[in-house]
Amino acid sequence: MPVSAEAAFRYLSDPRNRPEWQSSLLSVAVPADEEPHLGQTWSETTAVGVRPHLETTVFEPFRAWAETGHWRGVSATLALQFTDVAGGCRVRATGEVSGQGAWAVPAGAAGLLASKAIAADLRKAGRILASREG
C-alpha cells in the first residue's frame, strides 16, 4: 500500500471502515465511538445475507491484526501483517474458512474464492488511503 504501516493498520483494523473497502459488506454494527482493541466484537451484514459475528483476536499496533468470525456452521479467520517498505507498506493477509456438517461444502467453496476477494479488497483499501494521503 502507498501509505505507512501505521496508516494502513489504523484503517484496516477499524470495523467501522470495512463497508467502504470490503466489497461483500453492506453494513457493520459496532458502536460509533468505540476505538479498535483486542477483544472487540461486531456483526456484519453481507451482500449475500450472511450475518457473521466477529472478534478481534490479535491487535499489535502497526504490526499485526486478526479476527475470527462465526455464522451458523461456518467459521473464518483473517490475519493481516503490516511491514513498512520503501514508499509505503506491505500488508500480508492469511485466512481460513471451515464448516461443520452441512456447512462443510459451502465453507470450502467460500474459502476457495476468498483469496481473490481479499486481495481485491485490500487493493481498494490502498487506493482509498492513497487518495486521502494525496
mmCIF file of C-alpha atoms in Angstrom:
data_model
loop_
_atom_site.group_PDB
_atom_site.id
_atom_site.type_symbol
_atom_site.label_atom_id
_atom_site.label_comp_id
_atom_site.label_asym_id
_atom_site.label_seq_id
_atom_site.Cartn_x
_atom_site.Cartn_y
_atom_site.Cartn_z
ATOM 1 C CA MET A 1 0.000 0.000 0.000
ATOM 2 C CA PRO A 2 1.228 3.516 -0.694
ATOM 3 C CA VAL A 3 0.929 4.526 2.994
ATOM 4 C CA SER A 4 2.788 3.672 6.193
ATOM 5 C CA ALA A 5 2.087 0.505 8.146
ATOM 6 C CA GLU A 6 0.654 2.747 10.863
ATOM 7 C CA ALA A 7 -1.866 4.365 8.494
ATOM 8 C CA ALA A 8 -2.843 1.019 6.945
ATOM 9 C CA PHE A 9 -3.210 -0.647 10.357
ATOM 10 C CA ARG A 10 -5.360 2.173 11.749
ATOM 11 C CA TYR A 11 -7.701 1.991 8.753
ATOM 12 C CA LEU A 12 -7.915 -1.777 8.272
ATOM 13 C CA SER A 13 -8.251 -2.676 11.968
ATOM 14 C CA ASP A 14 -11.309 -0.451 12.437
ATOM 15 C CA PRO A 15 -14.504 -2.384 11.619
ATOM 16 C CA ARG A 16 -16.360 0.899 11.008
ATOM 17 C CA ASN A 17 -14.281 1.378 7.821
ATOM 18 C CA ARG A 18 -14.972 -2.046 6.355
ATOM 19 C CA PRO A 19 -18.076 -1.307 4.271
ATOM 20 C CA GLU A 20 -16.008 1.325 2.446
ATOM 21 C CA TRP A 21 -13.339 -1.109 1.242
ATOM 22 C CA GLN A 22 -14.762 -4.630 1.618
ATOM 23 C CA SER A 23 -16.915 -5.354 -1.416
ATOM 24 C CA SER A 24 -19.071 -8.027 0.226
ATOM 25 C CA LEU A 25 -20.290 -5.822 3.097
ATOM 26 C CA LEU A 26 -23.428 -3.746 3.337
ATOM 27 C CA SER A 27 -23.055 -2.681 6.966
ATOM 28 C CA VAL A 28 -21.204 -3.203 10.229
ATOM 29 C CA ALA A 29 -22.761 -2.981 13.699
ATOM 30 C CA VAL A 30 -20.212 -1.570 16.152
ATOM 31 C CA PRO A 31 -20.591 1.413 18.473
ATOM 32 C CA ALA A 32 -19.596 4.573 16.611
ATOM 33 C CA ASP A 33 -17.374 5.814 19.425
ATOM 34 C CA GLU A 34 -15.636 2.505 20.159
ATOM 35 C CA GLU A 35 -11.965 2.507 19.231
ATOM 36 C CA PRO A 36 -10.469 -0.735 17.818
ATOM 37 C CA HIS A 37 -8.995 -3.006 20.502
ATOM 38 C CA LEU A 38 -8.182 -6.617 21.323
ATOM 39 C CA GLY A 39 -11.411 -8.477 22.026
ATOM 40 C CA GLN A 40 -13.582 -6.000 20.111
ATOM 41 C CA THR A 41 -16.751 -7.627 18.785
ATOM 42 C CA TRP A 42 -19.088 -6.613 15.982
ATOM 43 C CA SER A 43 -21.514 -8.056 13.476
ATOM 44 C CA GLU A 44 -21.754 -7.553 9.751
ATOM 45 C CA THR A 45 -24.418 -7.770 7.085
ATOM 46 C CA THR A 46 -23.086 -9.083 3.784
ATOM 47 C CA ALA A 47 -24.433 -8.666 0.274
ATOM 48 C CA VAL A 48 -25.436 -12.353 0.204
ATOM 49 C CA GLY A 49 -27.343 -12.157 3.501
ATOM 50 C CA VAL A 50 -24.746 -13.748 5.771
ATOM 51 C CA ARG A 51 -24.608 -12.014 9.185
ATOM 52 C CA PRO A 52 -21.435 -13.164 10.942
ATOM 53 C CA HIS A 53 -20.350 -12.189 14.427
ATOM 54 C CA LEU A 54 -16.661 -11.287 14.637
ATOM 55 C CA GLU A 55 -13.995 -10.661 17.241
ATOM 56 C CA THR A 56 -10.526 -9.128 17.093
ATOM 57 C CA THR A 57 -8.136 -11.861 18.274
ATOM 58 C CA VAL A 58 -4.778 -10.159 17.591
ATOM 59 C CA PHE A 59 -4.147 -6.438 17.986
ATOM 60 C CA GLU A 60 -0.474 -5.433 17.797
ATOM 61 C CA PRO A 61 -0.490 -1.808 16.626
ATOM 62 C CA PHE A 62 1.089 -1.251 13.249
ATOM 63 C CA ARG A 63 2.356 -4.882 13.059
ATOM 64 C CA ALA A 64 -0.434 -7.473 13.209
ATOM 65 C CA TRP A 65 -4.203 -7.757 13.435
ATOM 66 C CA ALA A 66 -6.519 -10.776 13.232
ATOM 67 C CA GLU A 67 -10.167 -11.652 13.552
ATOM 68 C CA THR A 68 -12.316 -14.713 13.859
ATOM 69 C CA GLY A 69 -15.896 -14.873 12.663
ATOM 70 C CA HIS A 70 -18.778 -17.293 13.047
ATOM 71 C CA TRP A 71 -22.082 -17.710 11.257
ATOM 72 C CA ARG A 72 -24.213 -20.797 11.701
ATOM 73 C CA GLY A 73 -21.887 -23.757 11.000
ATOM 74 C CA VAL A 74 -19.141 -21.676 9.351
ATOM 75 C CA SER A 75 -16.012 -20.247 10.988
ATOM 76 C CA ALA A 76 -13.462 -17.979 9.361
ATOM 77 C CA THR A 77 -10.210 -16.321 10.337
ATOM 78 C CA LEU A 78 -8.350 -13.441 8.744
ATOM 79 C CA ALA A 79 -4.913 -12.235 9.807
ATOM 80 C CA LEU A 80 -3.076 -9.178 8.496
ATOM 81 C CA GLN A 81 0.620 -8.483 8.942
ATOM 82 C CA PHE A 82 1.983 -4.986 8.275
ATOM 83 C CA THR A 83 5.556 -4.204 7.227
ATOM 84 C CA ASP A 84 6.922 -0.795 6.273
ATOM 85 C CA VAL A 85 8.721 -0.802 2.920
ATOM 86 C CA ALA A 86 10.130 1.974 0.748
ATOM 87 C CA GLY A 87 7.216 4.120 -0.416
ATOM 88 C CA GLY A 88 4.586 2.570 1.835
ATOM 89 C CA CYS A 89 3.888 -0.774 3.441
ATOM 90 C CA ARG A 90 3.207 -4.395 2.641
ATOM 91 C CA VAL A 91 0.049 -5.984 4.025
ATOM 92 C CA ARG A 92 0.109 -9.779 4.045
ATOM 93 C CA ALA A 93 -3.242 -11.483 4.504
ATOM 94 C CA THR A 94 -3.814 -15.089 5.524
ATOM 95 C CA GLY A 95 -7.051 -16.774 6.392
ATOM 96 C CA GLU A 96 -9.117 -19.884 6.558
ATOM 97 C CA VAL A 97 -12.784 -20.776 6.165
ATOM 98 C CA SER A 98 -14.173 -24.010 7.592
ATOM 99 C CA GLY A 99 -17.585 -25.531 8.072
ATOM 100 C CA GLN A 100 -19.198 -28.293 10.036
ATOM 101 C CA GLY A 101 -21.827 -30.741 8.863
ATOM 102 C CA ALA A 102 -23.950 -29.411 6.022
ATOM 103 C CA TRP A 103 -21.848 -26.247 6.046
ATOM 104 C CA ALA A 104 -18.573 -28.004 5.116
ATOM 105 C CA VAL A 105 -19.024 -27.824 1.329
ATOM 106 C CA PRO A 106 -20.256 -24.205 1.143
ATOM 107 C CA ALA A 107 -17.472 -23.132 3.508
ATOM 108 C CA GLY A 108 -14.906 -24.888 1.326
ATOM 109 C CA ALA A 109 -16.220 -23.097 -1.755
ATOM 110 C CA ALA A 110 -16.135 -19.758 0.068
ATOM 111 C CA GLY A 111 -12.548 -20.426 1.124
ATOM 112 C CA LEU A 112 -11.513 -21.027 -2.478
ATOM 113 C CA LEU A 113 -12.985 -17.697 -3.566
ATOM 114 C CA ALA A 114 -11.803 -15.710 -0.559
ATOM 115 C CA SER A 115 -8.159 -15.101 -1.514
ATOM 116 C CA LYS A 116 -9.006 -13.229 -4.723
ATOM 117 C CA ALA A 117 -11.718 -11.218 -2.990
ATOM 118 C CA ILE A 118 -9.440 -10.286 -0.084
ATOM 119 C CA ALA A 119 -6.659 -9.241 -2.466
ATOM 120 C CA ALA A 120 -9.068 -7.060 -4.466
ATOM 121 C CA ASP A 121 -10.478 -5.528 -1.284
ATOM 122 C CA LEU A 122 -7.002 -4.709 0.053
ATOM 123 C CA ARG A 123 -6.073 -3.091 -3.270
ATOM 124 C CA LYS A 124 -9.240 -0.974 -2.960
ATOM 125 C CA ALA A 125 -8.291 -0.010 0.606
ATOM 126 C CA GLY A 126 -4.866 1.039 -0.678
ATOM 127 C CA ARG A 127 -6.462 3.265 -3.314
ATOM 128 C CA ILE A 128 -8.740 4.853 -0.710
ATOM 129 C CA LEU A 129 -5.828 5.524 1.628
ATOM 130 C CA ALA A 130 -3.659 6.885 -1.196
ATOM 131 C CA SER A 131 -6.410 9.326 -2.205
ATOM 132 C CA ARG A 132 -6.618 10.606 1.376
ATOM 133 C CA GLU A 133 -2.857 10.992 1.694
ATOM 134 C CA GLY A 134 -2.636 12.904 -1.595
#
